[in-house]
């Protein structure tokens, strides 16, 4: 286990989960660069989107064209550790809630998996330069992913390990992830 894994914007991990409104995703991360990018999600059109992303000076939650936006000046979240929850719809910085939204009513029309460190349209797009410290996913209140940043000691491959399914999720993009210090 390592403190975090970091993307240059070219790496991504397929979470092997299809988006739906009953999912609850919580990720603790640090955005590194102010560019239009998707931190986590899948999107094919405004009607089928499922994502958390940043563009301009605004953070967005999007689920089936239902949107929460939070205006942020470029220094307020860059290089800051934040936690966001796509499902309970909040964003926290320094353990203080900075945004919230009520539950969505529409179901995203998706057949492709959710990705972290970027989004998938007809191909991989909008990779995010970011660090990820932890990621959890619940489906109807049942924990289905509890992912920790790590590397495989046998070959040094950096990725995320899911405690629930006992599965190592490796990079599906190009290049390699950077890693933080070992914690175990």
mmCIF file of C-alpha atoms in Angstrom:
data_model
loop_
_atom_site.group_PDB
_atom_site.id
_atom_site.type_symbol
_atom_site.label_atom_id
_atom_site.label_comp_id
_atom_site.label_asym_id
_atom_site.label_seq_id
_atom_site.Cartn_x
_atom_site.Cartn_y
_atom_site.Cartn_z
ATOM 1 C CA UNK A 1 0.000 0.000 0.000
ATOM 2 C CA UNK A 2 1.152 3.540 -0.778
ATOM 3 C CA UNK A 3 -0.096 6.951 0.344
ATOM 4 C CA UNK A 4 -1.489 7.800 -3.129
ATOM 5 C CA UNK A 5 -1.102 7.190 -6.840
ATOM 6 C CA UNK A 6 -0.693 10.094 -9.250
ATOM 7 C CA UNK A 7 -1.694 10.434 -12.898
ATOM 8 C CA UNK A 8 -0.064 12.625 -15.520
ATOM 9 C CA UNK A 9 -3.387 12.745 -17.384
ATOM 10 C CA UNK A 10 -2.640 9.715 -19.571
ATOM 11 C CA UNK A 11 -3.411 6.930 -17.094
ATOM 12 C CA UNK A 12 -6.819 5.626 -16.074
ATOM 13 C CA UNK A 13 -8.379 2.714 -14.209
ATOM 14 C CA UNK A 14 -11.521 0.884 -15.312
ATOM 15 C CA UNK A 15 -13.565 0.297 -12.141
ATOM 16 C CA UNK A 16 -15.665 -2.440 -13.790
ATOM 17 C CA UNK A 17 -18.880 -0.877 -12.441
ATOM 18 C CA UNK A 18 -21.786 0.323 -14.619
ATOM 19 C CA UNK A 19 -23.152 3.735 -13.494
ATOM 20 C CA UNK A 20 -26.597 3.965 -11.958
ATOM 21 C CA UNK A 21 -28.278 6.396 -9.614
ATOM 22 C CA UNK A 22 -28.135 4.019 -6.621
ATOM 23 C CA UNK A 23 -24.341 4.038 -6.558
ATOM 24 C CA UNK A 24 -22.506 5.985 -3.919
ATOM 25 C CA UNK A 25 -18.875 6.778 -4.807
ATOM 26 C CA UNK A 26 -16.527 8.459 -2.362
ATOM 27 C CA UNK A 27 -13.045 9.463 -3.470
ATOM 28 C CA UNK A 28 -10.320 11.358 -1.640
ATOM 29 C CA UNK A 29 -8.070 13.104 -4.138
ATOM 30 C CA UNK A 30 -5.901 16.103 -4.962
ATOM 31 C CA UNK A 31 -6.413 17.904 -8.298
ATOM 32 C CA UNK A 32 -3.011 18.964 -9.676
ATOM 33 C CA UNK A 33 -3.751 21.003 -12.777
ATOM 34 C CA UNK A 34 -6.439 23.477 -13.788
ATOM 35 C CA UNK A 35 -7.513 22.041 -17.133
ATOM 36 C CA UNK A 36 -10.850 20.662 -18.308
ATOM 37 C CA UNK A 37 -10.801 17.078 -17.107
ATOM 38 C CA UNK A 38 -12.874 14.282 -15.645
ATOM 39 C CA UNK A 39 -11.822 12.934 -12.256
ATOM 40 C CA UNK A 40 -14.164 9.963 -12.327
ATOM 41 C CA UNK A 41 -17.007 8.893 -14.573
ATOM 42 C CA UNK A 42 -18.445 7.845 -17.887
ATOM 43 C CA UNK A 43 -20.226 10.159 -20.305
ATOM 44 C CA UNK A 44 -21.624 9.785 -23.806
ATOM 45 C CA UNK A 45 -24.060 12.696 -23.954
ATOM 46 C CA UNK A 46 -25.658 15.099 -21.496
ATOM 47 C CA UNK A 47 -28.549 12.654 -21.057
ATOM 48 C CA UNK A 48 -26.333 9.703 -20.144
ATOM 49 C CA UNK A 49 -23.483 11.343 -18.264
ATOM 50 C CA UNK A 50 -22.180 10.142 -14.925
ATOM 51 C CA UNK A 51 -19.128 12.097 -13.824
ATOM 52 C CA UNK A 52 -17.334 14.452 -11.486
ATOM 53 C CA UNK A 53 -15.281 16.961 -13.437
ATOM 54 C CA UNK A 54 -13.629 20.368 -13.513
ATOM 55 C CA UNK A 55 -13.671 22.992 -16.235
ATOM 56 C CA UNK A 56 -13.066 26.724 -16.069
ATOM 57 C CA UNK A 57 -13.335 27.599 -12.389
ATOM 58 C CA UNK A 58 -16.173 25.179 -11.719
ATOM 59 C CA UNK A 59 -16.473 21.680 -10.243
ATOM 60 C CA UNK A 60 -19.439 19.647 -11.508
ATOM 61 C CA UNK A 61 -21.389 16.572 -10.457
ATOM 62 C CA UNK A 62 -23.349 15.267 -13.462
ATOM 63 C CA UNK A 63 -25.799 12.397 -13.413
ATOM 64 C CA UNK A 64 -28.211 12.051 -16.351
ATOM 65 C CA UNK A 65 -28.093 15.798 -17.059
ATOM 66 C CA UNK A 66 -28.785 16.702 -13.422
ATOM 67 C CA UNK A 67 -25.943 18.981 -12.382
ATOM 68 C CA UNK A 68 -24.440 20.470 -9.247
ATOM 69 C CA UNK A 69 -21.827 23.114 -9.900
ATOM 70 C CA UNK A 70 -19.447 24.762 -7.473
ATOM 71 C CA UNK A 71 -17.452 27.801 -8.517
ATOM 72 C CA UNK A 72 -13.862 27.672 -7.295
ATOM 73 C CA UNK A 73 -11.036 30.066 -7.935
ATOM 74 C CA UNK A 74 -8.088 28.218 -9.400
ATOM 75 C CA UNK A 75 -6.126 28.083 -6.152
ATOM 76 C CA UNK A 76 -8.926 26.934 -3.836
ATOM 77 C CA UNK A 77 -8.778 23.230 -4.730
ATOM 78 C CA UNK A 78 -5.577 22.830 -6.731
ATOM 79 C CA UNK A 79 -3.007 20.897 -4.739
ATOM 80 C CA UNK A 80 -5.586 20.574 -1.938
ATOM 81 C CA UNK A 81 -6.789 17.237 -0.609
ATOM 82 C CA UNK A 82 -10.566 17.028 -1.113
ATOM 83 C CA UNK A 83 -13.196 14.330 -0.657
ATOM 84 C CA UNK A 84 -16.215 14.171 -2.881
ATOM 85 C CA UNK A 85 -19.158 11.857 -2.878
ATOM 86 C CA UNK A 86 -21.128 11.081 -6.020
ATOM 87 C CA UNK A 87 -24.295 9.578 -4.555
ATOM 88 C CA UNK A 88 -24.654 11.555 -1.338
ATOM 89 C CA UNK A 89 -23.564 14.605 -3.372
ATOM 90 C CA UNK A 90 -21.098 16.553 -1.326
ATOM 91 C CA UNK A 91 -17.606 17.959 -1.658
ATOM 92 C CA UNK A 92 -15.405 18.462 1.403
ATOM 93 C CA UNK A 93 -12.134 20.307 1.805
ATOM 94 C CA UNK A 94 -10.318 20.116 5.145
ATOM 95 C CA UNK A 95 -13.301 18.038 6.396
ATOM 96 C CA UNK A 96 -15.620 21.010 5.800
ATOM 97 C CA UNK A 97 -18.478 20.584 3.355
ATOM 98 C CA UNK A 98 -18.160 23.151 0.535
ATOM 99 C CA UNK A 99 -21.017 21.920 -1.685
ATOM 100 C CA UNK A 100 -24.054 19.688 -1.567
ATOM 101 C CA UNK A 101 -27.057 18.688 -3.699
ATOM 102 C CA UNK A 102 -30.241 16.714 -3.167
ATOM 103 C CA UNK A 103 -30.578 13.209 -4.597
ATOM 104 C CA UNK A 104 -31.043 12.779 -8.324
ATOM 105 C CA UNK A 105 -34.171 11.253 -9.782
ATOM 106 C CA UNK A 106 -33.018 10.209 -13.245
ATOM 107 C CA UNK A 107 -31.154 7.015 -14.059
ATOM 108 C CA UNK A 108 -28.067 7.426 -16.270
ATOM 109 C CA UNK A 109 -28.482 5.400 -19.474
ATOM 110 C CA UNK A 110 -25.137 3.656 -19.499
ATOM 111 C CA UNK A 111 -23.676 0.388 -20.648
ATOM 112 C CA UNK A 112 -19.967 1.181 -20.178
ATOM 113 C CA UNK A 113 -17.915 1.118 -17.014
ATOM 114 C CA UNK A 114 -16.899 4.020 -14.783
ATOM 115 C CA UNK A 115 -13.255 5.114 -14.927
ATOM 116 C CA UNK A 116 -11.116 7.001 -12.432
ATOM 117 C CA UNK A 117 -8.433 9.507 -13.557
ATOM 118 C CA UNK A 118 -10.471 10.270 -16.681
ATOM 119 C CA UNK A 119 -13.677 9.594 -18.537
ATOM 120 C CA UNK A 120 -14.656 7.312 -21.345
ATOM 121 C CA UNK A 121 -16.688 8.620 -24.256
ATOM 122 C CA UNK A 122 -16.166 6.776 -27.542
ATOM 123 C CA UNK A 123 -12.546 6.649 -26.394
ATOM 124 C CA UNK A 124 -10.537 7.803 -23.389
ATOM 125 C CA UNK A 125 -10.777 11.588 -22.987
ATOM 126 C CA UNK A 126 -10.041 14.365 -20.564
ATOM 127 C CA UNK A 127 -7.496 12.621 -18.393
ATOM 128 C CA UNK A 128 -6.985 14.278 -15.042
ATOM 129 C CA UNK A 129 -3.692 15.170 -13.451
ATOM 130 C CA UNK A 130 -4.494 14.166 -9.896
ATOM 131 C CA UNK A 131 -3.565 12.087 -6.859
ATOM 132 C CA UNK A 132 -5.968 9.507 -5.425
ATOM 133 C CA UNK A 133 -5.708 8.466 -1.764
ATOM 134 C CA UNK A 134 -8.796 6.241 -1.477
ATOM 135 C CA UNK A 135 -11.920 5.213 -3.382
ATOM 136 C CA UNK A 136 -15.039 3.418 -2.124
ATOM 137 C CA UNK A 137 -18.183 2.428 -4.006
ATOM 138 C CA UNK A 138 -21.477 1.268 -2.517
ATOM 139 C CA UNK A 139 -24.341 -0.234 -4.536
ATOM 140 C CA UNK A 140 -27.656 0.027 -2.665
ATOM 141 C CA UNK A 141 -25.706 0.551 0.581
ATOM 142 C CA UNK A 142 -23.541 -2.555 0.020
ATOM 143 C CA UNK A 143 -19.789 -1.903 -0.257
ATOM 144 C CA UNK A 144 -18.685 -3.257 -3.662
ATOM 145 C CA UNK A 145 -15.274 -1.528 -4.001
ATOM 146 C CA UNK A 146 -12.808 -0.482 -1.300
ATOM 147 C CA UNK A 147 -9.778 0.536 -3.309
ATOM 148 C CA UNK A 148 -6.385 1.486 -1.982
ATOM 149 C CA UNK A 149 -3.414 2.831 -3.949
ATOM 150 C CA UNK A 150 -0.612 0.313 -4.208
ATOM 151 C CA UNK A 151 1.932 -1.365 -6.425
ATOM 152 C CA UNK A 152 2.528 -5.001 -7.257
ATOM 153 C CA UNK A 153 5.876 -5.978 -5.753
ATOM 154 C CA UNK A 154 6.477 -8.699 -8.375
ATOM 155 C CA UNK A 155 6.762 -6.216 -11.271
ATOM 156 C CA UNK A 156 6.402 -2.717 -9.743
ATOM 157 C CA UNK A 157 3.095 -2.040 -11.576
ATOM 158 C CA UNK A 158 1.290 0.855 -9.818
ATOM 159 C CA UNK A 159 -2.507 0.697 -9.554
ATOM 160 C CA UNK A 160 -5.288 0.208 -7.026
ATOM 161 C CA UNK A 161 -6.152 -2.887 -5.012
ATOM 162 C CA UNK A 162 -9.779 -3.651 -4.183
ATOM 163 C CA UNK A 163 -10.122 -5.206 -0.736
ATOM 164 C CA UNK A 164 -13.712 -6.366 -1.439
ATOM 165 C CA UNK A 165 -13.024 -8.403 -4.598
ATOM 166 C CA UNK A 166 -9.334 -9.162 -3.874
ATOM 167 C CA UNK A 167 -8.452 -7.681 -7.285
ATOM 168 C CA UNK A 168 -5.572 -5.517 -8.508
ATOM 169 C CA UNK A 169 -6.750 -2.811 -10.956
ATOM 170 C CA UNK A 170 -3.949 -1.717 -13.278
ATOM 171 C CA UNK A 171 -3.502 1.192 -15.645
ATOM 172 C CA UNK A 172 -5.666 0.968 -18.798
ATOM 173 C CA UNK A 173 -4.180 4.143 -20.281
ATOM 174 C CA UNK A 174 -0.637 4.914 -21.352
ATOM 175 C CA UNK A 175 2.492 5.711 -19.380
ATOM 176 C CA UNK A 176 2.787 4.851 -15.713
ATOM 177 C CA UNK A 177 1.350 6.148 -12.459
ATOM 178 C CA UNK A 178 3.637 7.785 -9.933
ATOM 179 C CA UNK A 179 3.284 6.556 -6.348
ATOM 180 C CA UNK A 180 3.543 8.080 -2.915
ATOM 181 C CA UNK A 181 5.476 6.662 0.014
ATOM 182 C CA UNK A 182 4.817 3.117 1.245
ATOM 183 C CA UNK A 183 2.420 3.042 4.215
ATOM 184 C CA UNK A 184 2.511 -0.686 4.999
#
